[in-house]
CSV table of C-alpha atoms (C1' of nucleotides) in Angstrom, one decimal:
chain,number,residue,atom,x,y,z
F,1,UNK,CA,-80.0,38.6,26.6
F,2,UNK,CA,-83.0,40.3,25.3
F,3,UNK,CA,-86.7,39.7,25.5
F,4,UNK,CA,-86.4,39.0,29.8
F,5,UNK,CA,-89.5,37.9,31.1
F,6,UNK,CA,-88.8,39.8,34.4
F,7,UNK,CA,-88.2,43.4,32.5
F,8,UNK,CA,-89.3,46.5,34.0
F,9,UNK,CA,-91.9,48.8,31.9
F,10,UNK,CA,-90.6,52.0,31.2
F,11,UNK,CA,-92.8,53.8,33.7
F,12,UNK,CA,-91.4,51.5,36.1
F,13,UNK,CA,-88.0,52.4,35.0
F,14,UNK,CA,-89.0,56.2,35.3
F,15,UNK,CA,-90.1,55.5,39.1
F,16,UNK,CA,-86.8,53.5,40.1
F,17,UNK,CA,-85.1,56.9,38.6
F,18,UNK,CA,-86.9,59.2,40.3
F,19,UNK,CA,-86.4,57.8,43.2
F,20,UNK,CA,-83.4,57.1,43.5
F,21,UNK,CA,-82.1,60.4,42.3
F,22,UNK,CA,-84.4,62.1,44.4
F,23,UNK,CA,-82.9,59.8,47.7
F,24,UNK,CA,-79.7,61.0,46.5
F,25,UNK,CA,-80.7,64.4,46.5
F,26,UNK,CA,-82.1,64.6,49.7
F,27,UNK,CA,-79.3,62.5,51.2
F,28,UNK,CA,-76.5,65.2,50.2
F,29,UNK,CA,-78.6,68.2,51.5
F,30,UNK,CA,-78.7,66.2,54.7
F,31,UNK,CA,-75.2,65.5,55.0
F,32,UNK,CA,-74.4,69.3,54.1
F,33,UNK,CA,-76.9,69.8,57.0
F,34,UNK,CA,-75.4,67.3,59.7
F,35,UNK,CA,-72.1,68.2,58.7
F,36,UNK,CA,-72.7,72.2,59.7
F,37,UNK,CA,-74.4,71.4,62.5
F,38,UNK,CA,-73.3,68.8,64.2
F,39,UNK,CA,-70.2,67.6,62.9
F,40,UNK,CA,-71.6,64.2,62.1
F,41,UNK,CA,-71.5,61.9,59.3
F,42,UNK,CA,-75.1,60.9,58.3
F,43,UNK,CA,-73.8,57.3,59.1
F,44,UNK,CA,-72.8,58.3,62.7
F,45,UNK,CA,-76.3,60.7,63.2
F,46,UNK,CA,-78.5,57.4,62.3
F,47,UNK,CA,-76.2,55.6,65.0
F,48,UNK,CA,-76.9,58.3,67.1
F,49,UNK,CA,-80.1,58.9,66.7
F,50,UNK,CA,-81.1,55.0,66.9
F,51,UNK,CA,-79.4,54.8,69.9
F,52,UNK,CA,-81.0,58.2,71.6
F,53,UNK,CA,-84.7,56.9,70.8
F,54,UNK,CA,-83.8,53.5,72.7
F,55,UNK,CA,-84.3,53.0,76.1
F,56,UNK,CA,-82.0,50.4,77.3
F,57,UNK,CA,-78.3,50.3,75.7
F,58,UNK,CA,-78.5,47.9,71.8
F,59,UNK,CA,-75.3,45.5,71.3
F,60,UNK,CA,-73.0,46.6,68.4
F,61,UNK,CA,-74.9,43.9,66.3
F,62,UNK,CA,-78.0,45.2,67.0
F,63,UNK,CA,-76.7,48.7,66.8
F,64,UNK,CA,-75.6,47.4,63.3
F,65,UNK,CA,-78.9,46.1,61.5
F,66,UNK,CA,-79.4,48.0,58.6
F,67,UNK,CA,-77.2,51.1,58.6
F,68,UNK,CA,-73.9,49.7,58.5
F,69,UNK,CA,-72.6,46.7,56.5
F,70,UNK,CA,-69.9,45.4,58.2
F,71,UNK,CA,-68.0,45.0,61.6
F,72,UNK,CA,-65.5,46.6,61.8
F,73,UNK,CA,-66.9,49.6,59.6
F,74,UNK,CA,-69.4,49.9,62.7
F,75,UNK,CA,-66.1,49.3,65.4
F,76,UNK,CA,-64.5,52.7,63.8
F,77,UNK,CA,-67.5,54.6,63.8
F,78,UNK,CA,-68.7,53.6,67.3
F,79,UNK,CA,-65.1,54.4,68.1
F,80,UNK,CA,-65.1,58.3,66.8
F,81,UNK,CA,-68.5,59.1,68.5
F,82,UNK,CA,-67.2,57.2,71.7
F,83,UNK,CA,-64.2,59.1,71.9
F,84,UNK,CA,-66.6,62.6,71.6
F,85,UNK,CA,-68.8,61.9,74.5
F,86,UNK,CA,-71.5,61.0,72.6
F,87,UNK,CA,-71.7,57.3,73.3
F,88,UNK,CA,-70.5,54.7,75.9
F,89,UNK,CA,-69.6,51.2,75.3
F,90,UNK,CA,-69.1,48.3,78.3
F,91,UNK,CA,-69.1,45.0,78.7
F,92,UNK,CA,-72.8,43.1,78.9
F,93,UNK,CA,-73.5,41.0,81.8
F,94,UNK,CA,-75.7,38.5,79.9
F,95,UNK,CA,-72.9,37.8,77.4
F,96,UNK,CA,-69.9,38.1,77.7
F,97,UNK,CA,-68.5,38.4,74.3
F,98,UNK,CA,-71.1,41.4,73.3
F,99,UNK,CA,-70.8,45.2,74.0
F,100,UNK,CA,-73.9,47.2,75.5
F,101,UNK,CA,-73.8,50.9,73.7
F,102,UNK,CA,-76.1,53.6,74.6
F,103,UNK,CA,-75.9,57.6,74.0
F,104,UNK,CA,-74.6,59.7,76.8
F,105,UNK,CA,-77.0,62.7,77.7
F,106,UNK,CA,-74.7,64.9,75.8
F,107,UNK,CA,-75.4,62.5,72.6
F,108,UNK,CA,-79.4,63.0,73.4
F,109,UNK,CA,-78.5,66.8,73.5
F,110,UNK,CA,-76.9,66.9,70.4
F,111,UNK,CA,-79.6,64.8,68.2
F,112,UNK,CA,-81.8,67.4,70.0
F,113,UNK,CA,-80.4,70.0,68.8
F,114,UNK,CA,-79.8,68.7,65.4
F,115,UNK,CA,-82.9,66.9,64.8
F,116,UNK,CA,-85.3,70.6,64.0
F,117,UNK,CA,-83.1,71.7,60.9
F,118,UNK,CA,-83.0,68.2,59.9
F,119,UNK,CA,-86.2,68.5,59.7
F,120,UNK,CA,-86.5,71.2,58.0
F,121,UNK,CA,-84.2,70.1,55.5
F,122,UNK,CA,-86.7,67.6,54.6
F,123,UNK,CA,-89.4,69.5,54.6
F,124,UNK,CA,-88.0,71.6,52.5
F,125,UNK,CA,-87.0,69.2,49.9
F,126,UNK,CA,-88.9,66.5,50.0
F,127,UNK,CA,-92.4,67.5,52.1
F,128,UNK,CA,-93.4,71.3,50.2
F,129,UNK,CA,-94.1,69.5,47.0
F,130,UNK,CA,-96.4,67.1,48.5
F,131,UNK,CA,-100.1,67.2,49.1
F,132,UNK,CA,-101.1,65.5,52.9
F,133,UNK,CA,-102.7,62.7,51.0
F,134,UNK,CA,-99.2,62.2,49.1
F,135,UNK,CA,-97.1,61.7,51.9
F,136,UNK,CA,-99.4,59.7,53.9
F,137,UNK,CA,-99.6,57.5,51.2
F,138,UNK,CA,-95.9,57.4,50.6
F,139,UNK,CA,-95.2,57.0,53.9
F,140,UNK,CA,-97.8,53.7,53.9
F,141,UNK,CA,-95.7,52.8,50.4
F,142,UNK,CA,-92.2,53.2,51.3
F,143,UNK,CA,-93.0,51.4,54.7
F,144,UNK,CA,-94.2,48.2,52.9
F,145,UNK,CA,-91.0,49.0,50.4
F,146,UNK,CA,-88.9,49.3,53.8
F,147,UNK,CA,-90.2,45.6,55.6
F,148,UNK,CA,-90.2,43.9,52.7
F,149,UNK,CA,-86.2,45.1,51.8
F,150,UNK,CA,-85.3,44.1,55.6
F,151,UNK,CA,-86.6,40.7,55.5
F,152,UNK,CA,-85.0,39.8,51.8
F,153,UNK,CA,-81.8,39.5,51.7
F,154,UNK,CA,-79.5,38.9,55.2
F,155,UNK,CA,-79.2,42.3,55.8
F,156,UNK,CA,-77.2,42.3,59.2
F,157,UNK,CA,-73.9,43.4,59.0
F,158,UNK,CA,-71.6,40.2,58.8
F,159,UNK,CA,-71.8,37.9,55.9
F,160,UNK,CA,-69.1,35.9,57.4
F,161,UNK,CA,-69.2,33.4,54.1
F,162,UNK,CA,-69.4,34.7,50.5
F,163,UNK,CA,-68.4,33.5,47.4
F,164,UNK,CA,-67.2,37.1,46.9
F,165,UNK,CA,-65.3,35.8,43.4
F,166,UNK,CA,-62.7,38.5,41.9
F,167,UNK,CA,-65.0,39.3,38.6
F,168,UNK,CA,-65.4,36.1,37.2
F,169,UNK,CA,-64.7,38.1,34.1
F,170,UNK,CA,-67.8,36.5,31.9
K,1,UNK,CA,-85.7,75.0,70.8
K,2,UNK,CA,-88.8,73.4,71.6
K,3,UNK,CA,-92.2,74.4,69.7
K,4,UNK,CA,-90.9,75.0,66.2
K,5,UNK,CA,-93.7,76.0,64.1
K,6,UNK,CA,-91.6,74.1,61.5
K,7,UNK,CA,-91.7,70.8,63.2
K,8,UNK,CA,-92.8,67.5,61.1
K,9,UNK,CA,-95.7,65.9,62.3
K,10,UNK,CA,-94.9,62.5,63.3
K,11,UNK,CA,-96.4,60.2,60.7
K,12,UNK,CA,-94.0,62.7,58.2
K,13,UNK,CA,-90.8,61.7,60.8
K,14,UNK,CA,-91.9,58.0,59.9
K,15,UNK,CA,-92.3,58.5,56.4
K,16,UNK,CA,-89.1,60.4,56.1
K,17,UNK,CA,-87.4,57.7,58.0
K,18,UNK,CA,-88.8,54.7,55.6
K,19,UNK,CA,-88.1,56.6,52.7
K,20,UNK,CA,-84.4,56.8,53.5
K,21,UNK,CA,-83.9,53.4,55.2
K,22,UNK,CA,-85.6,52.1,51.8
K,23,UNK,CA,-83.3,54.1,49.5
K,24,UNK,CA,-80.2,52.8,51.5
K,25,UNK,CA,-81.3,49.0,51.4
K,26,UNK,CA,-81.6,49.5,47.9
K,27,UNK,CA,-78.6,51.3,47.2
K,28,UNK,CA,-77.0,48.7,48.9
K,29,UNK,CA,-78.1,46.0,47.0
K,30,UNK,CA,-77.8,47.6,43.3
K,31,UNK,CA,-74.3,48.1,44.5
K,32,UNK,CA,-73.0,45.0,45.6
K,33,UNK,CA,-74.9,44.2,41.9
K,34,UNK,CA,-73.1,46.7,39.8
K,35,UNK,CA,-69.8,45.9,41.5
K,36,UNK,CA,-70.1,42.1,40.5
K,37,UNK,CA,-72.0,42.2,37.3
K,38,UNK,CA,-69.7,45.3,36.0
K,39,UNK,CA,-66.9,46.3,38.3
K,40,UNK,CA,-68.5,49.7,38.6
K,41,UNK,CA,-69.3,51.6,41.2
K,42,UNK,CA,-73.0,53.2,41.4
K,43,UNK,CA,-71.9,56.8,40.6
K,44,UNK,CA,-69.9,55.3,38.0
K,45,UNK,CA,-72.6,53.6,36.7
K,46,UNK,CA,-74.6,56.6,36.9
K,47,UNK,CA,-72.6,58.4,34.6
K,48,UNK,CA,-72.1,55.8,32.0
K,49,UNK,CA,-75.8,55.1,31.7
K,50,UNK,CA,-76.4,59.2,31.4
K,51,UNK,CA,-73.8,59.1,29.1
K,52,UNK,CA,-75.4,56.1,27.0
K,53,UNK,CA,-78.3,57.4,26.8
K,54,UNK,CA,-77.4,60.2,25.2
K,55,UNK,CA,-76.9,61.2,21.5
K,56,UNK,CA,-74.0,63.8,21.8
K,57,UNK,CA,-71.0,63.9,23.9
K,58,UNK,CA,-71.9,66.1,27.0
K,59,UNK,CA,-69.6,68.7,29.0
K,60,UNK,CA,-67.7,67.2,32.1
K,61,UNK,CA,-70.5,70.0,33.9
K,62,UNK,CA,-73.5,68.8,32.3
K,63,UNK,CA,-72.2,65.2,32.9
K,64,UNK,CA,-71.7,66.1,36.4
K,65,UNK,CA,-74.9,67.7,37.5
K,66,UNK,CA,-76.8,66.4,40.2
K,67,UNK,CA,-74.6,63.0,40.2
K,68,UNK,CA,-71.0,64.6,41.8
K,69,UNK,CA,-70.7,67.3,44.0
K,70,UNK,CA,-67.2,69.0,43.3
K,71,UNK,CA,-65.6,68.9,39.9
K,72,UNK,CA,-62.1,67.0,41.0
K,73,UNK,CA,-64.7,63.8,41.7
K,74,UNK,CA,-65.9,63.8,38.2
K,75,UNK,CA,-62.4,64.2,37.2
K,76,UNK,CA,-61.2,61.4,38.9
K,77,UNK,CA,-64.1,58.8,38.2
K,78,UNK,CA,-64.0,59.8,34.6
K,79,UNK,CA,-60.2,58.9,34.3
K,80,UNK,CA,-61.6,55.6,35.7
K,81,UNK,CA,-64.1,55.0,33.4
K,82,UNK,CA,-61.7,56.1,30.2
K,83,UNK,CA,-58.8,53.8,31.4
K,84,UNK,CA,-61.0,51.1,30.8
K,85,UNK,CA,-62.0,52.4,27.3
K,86,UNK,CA,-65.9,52.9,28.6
K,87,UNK,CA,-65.9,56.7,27.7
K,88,UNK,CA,-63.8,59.2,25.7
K,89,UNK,CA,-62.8,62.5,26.3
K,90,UNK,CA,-62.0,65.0,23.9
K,91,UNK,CA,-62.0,69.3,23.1
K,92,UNK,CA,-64.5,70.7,22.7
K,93,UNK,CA,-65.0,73.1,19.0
K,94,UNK,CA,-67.8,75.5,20.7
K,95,UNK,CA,-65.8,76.0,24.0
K,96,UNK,CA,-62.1,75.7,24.0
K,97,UNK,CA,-62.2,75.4,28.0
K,98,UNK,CA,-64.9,72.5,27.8
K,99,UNK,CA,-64.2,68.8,27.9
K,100,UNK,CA,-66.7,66.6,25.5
K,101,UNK,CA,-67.5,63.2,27.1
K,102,UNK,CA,-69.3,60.7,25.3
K,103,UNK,CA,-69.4,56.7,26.1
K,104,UNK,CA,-67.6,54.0,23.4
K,105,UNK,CA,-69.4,51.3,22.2
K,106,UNK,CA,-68.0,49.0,24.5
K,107,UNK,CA,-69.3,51.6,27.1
K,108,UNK,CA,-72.9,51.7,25.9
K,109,UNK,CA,-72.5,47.0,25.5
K,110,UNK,CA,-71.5,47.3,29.1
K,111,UNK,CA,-74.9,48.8,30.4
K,112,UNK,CA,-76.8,47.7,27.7
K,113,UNK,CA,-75.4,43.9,29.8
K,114,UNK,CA,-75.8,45.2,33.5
K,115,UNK,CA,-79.2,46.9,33.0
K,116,UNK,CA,-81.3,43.5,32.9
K,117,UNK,CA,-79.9,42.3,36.1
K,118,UNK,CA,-79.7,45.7,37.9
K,119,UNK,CA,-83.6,46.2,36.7
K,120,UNK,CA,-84.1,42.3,38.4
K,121,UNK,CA,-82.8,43.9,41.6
K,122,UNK,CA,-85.0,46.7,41.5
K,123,UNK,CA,-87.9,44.2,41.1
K,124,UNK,CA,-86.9,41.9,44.1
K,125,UNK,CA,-86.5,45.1,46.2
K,126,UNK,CA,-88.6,47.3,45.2
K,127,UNK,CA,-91.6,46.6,43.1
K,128,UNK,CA,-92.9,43.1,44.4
K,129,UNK,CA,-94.3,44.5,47.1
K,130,UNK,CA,-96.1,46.9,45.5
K,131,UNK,CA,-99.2,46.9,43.3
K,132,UNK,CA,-99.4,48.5,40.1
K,133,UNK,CA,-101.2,51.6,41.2
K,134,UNK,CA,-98.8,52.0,44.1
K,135,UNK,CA,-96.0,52.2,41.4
K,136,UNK,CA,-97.7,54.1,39.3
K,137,UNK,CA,-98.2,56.6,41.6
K,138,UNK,CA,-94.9,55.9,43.8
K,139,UNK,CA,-93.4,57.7,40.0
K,140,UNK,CA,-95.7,60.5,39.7
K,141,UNK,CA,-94.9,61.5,43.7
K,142,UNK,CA,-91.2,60.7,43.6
K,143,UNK,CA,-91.1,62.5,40.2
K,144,UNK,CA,-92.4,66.1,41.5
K,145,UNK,CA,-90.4,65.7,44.5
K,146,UNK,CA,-87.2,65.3,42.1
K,147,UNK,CA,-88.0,68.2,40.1
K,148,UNK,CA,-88.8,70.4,43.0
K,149,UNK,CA,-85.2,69.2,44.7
K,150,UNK,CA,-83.9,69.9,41.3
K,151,UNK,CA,-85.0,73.2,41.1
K,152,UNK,CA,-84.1,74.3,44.8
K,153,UNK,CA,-80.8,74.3,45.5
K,154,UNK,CA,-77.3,75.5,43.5
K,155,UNK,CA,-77.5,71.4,43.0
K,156,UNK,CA,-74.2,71.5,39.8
K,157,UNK,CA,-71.2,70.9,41.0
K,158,UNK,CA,-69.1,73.6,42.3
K,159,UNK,CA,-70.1,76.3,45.0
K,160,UNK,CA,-66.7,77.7,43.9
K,161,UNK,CA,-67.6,79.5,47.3
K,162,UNK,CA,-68.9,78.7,50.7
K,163,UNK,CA,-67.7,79.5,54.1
K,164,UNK,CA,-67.1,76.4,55.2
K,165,UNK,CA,-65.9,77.6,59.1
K,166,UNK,CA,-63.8,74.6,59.9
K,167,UNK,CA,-66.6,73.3,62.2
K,168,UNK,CA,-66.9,76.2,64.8
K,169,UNK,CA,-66.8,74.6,68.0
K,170,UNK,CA,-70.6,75.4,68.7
H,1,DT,C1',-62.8,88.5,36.0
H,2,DA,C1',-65.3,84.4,35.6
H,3,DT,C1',-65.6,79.7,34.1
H,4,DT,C1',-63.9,74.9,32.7
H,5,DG,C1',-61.3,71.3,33.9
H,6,DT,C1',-57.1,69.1,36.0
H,7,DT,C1',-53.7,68.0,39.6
H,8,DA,C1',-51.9,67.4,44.2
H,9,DT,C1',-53.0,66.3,48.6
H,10,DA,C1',-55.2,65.1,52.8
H,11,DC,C1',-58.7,62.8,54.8
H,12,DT,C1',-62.8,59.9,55.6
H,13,DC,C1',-64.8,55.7,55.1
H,14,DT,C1',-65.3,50.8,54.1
H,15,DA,C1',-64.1,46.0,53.8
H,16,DT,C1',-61.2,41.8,54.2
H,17,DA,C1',-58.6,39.0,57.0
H,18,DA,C1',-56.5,37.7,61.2
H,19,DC,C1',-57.2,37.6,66.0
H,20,DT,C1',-59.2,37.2,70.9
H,21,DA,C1',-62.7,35.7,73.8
H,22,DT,C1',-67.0,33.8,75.1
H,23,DA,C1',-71.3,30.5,74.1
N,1,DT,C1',-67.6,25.0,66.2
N,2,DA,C1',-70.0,29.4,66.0
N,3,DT,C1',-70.7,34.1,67.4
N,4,DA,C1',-69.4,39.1,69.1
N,5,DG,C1',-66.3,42.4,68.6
N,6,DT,C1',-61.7,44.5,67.7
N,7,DT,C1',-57.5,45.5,65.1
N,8,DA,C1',-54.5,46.1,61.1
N,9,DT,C1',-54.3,47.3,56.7
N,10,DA,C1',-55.2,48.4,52.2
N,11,DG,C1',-58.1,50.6,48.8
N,12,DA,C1',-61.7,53.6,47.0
N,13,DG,C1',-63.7,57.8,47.0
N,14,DT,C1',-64.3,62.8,48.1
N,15,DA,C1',-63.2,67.6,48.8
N,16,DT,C1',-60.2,71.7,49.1
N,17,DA,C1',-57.0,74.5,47.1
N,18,DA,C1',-53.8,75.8,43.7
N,19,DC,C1',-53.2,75.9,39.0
N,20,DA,C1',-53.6,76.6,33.7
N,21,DA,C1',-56.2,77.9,29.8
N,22,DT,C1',-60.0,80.0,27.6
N,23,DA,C1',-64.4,83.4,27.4
DNA sequence: TATTGTTATACTCTATAACTATA
DNA sequence: TATAGTTATAGAGTATAACAATA
């Protein structure tokens, strides 16, 4: 149990900390924000907002890939911003089984109008700290950080197999 | 709408947008972990690792702060965690109102067991692509911007207030 | 009166499994 | 047989408000 080769030094334990208390921070200020403002979940403004920066519509498995886990998680969601106008969902003619989505003008307007105090938001908490150096060079770190996390682990939503054993208890 | 003097420039847009995608892969990850290494949850692991590393107990508000976000959530996820005999709670001599939380010892053996592997995912995810000066500076950055966030907002839990206009139409 | 914590309750979200339909 | 998506359902988690007790 003790004395793992693969250990993290402390400093290294300090940083995993920090960041991720600081991502948590950040992430409920956001919600608060989205919330207010838009009436959106920060799961359904990343949907949104992927979908208003795309040009043609994504498929709900594309639409997936990295914000939402599984399914049907991404079926109820996709079904609440559908039934507000902000989304449209049909039948795509190359295959048959998928679903084309793309955001309705009114979803573009609303991540318009969102997207300024989200920005600020962010600014305000996570920007105002940092020197121009600092968050270019986060920006080149947590990029690395991001590719290297999306081409680990399968990380598209549908692990149809798993082991998934109930606590093997030891 | 348009020409906000606020505005991110758009290298910050990216970096914002890696910094969160990152967090949420990670998140991901340590919590599939945590939920099969330890049947825990991340905030509940969050609160049993504060409260292991710790000497005294600590209120149900200082155990709270910057983890949950209304009191009724520690509440619940604190019955959780004494249930299964990982924490006690207990009156407090100073403050009659207060609740004194500290973790057992089977508490304290539980992280002590989860940390190795939940560090291993934070090496696989995080670290390996970075090089020693990236982390090292990765902590000082992320550091700052955690105090900063710390220090901005009413971040305890319980705005006892708050408007809260049941989402006002537009 | 303000603060600490709990309880009741309603609601949102997620995940598993079963199912349909197409490749 | 494998893949795309939906549905049903159950469970976990969160937040609001009302409450009791102490400062």
């Amino acid at each position: 149990m003790t004395g793992d080769p693969e250990a993290l030094e402390p400093h290294e334990l300090a940083t995993l900390f920090a960041l991720t208390e600081a991502a948590n921070l950040l992430q409920h200020q956001v919600e608060q924000h989205l919330r207010a403002e838009g009436d959106l979940s920060y799961v359904q403004f990343q949907l949104l907002a992927r979908l208003a920066s795309t040009d043609g519509p994504l498929t709900m498995t594309q639409l997936a890939d990295g914000v939402v886990y599984s399914r049907s998680g991404l079926t109820y969601q996709a079904g609440l911003l559908e039934q507000r106008g902000l989304i449209t969902r049909g039948p795509s003619p190359d295959d048959e089984r998928a679903t084309l989505v793309a955001a309705t003008d009114e979803g573009r307007a609303l991540v318009e109008a969102i997207l300024p105090g989200h920005v600020q938001v962010a600014r305000r908490m996570l920007f105002d700290p940092l020197s121009a150096d600092d968050v270019r060079r986060l920006g080149d770190v947590m990029g690395r950080v991001r590719d290297h996390m999306r081409a680990q682990p399968p990380r598209s939503a549908a692990p149809r197999r798993r082991a998934a054993r109930p606590a093997p208890e030891r």
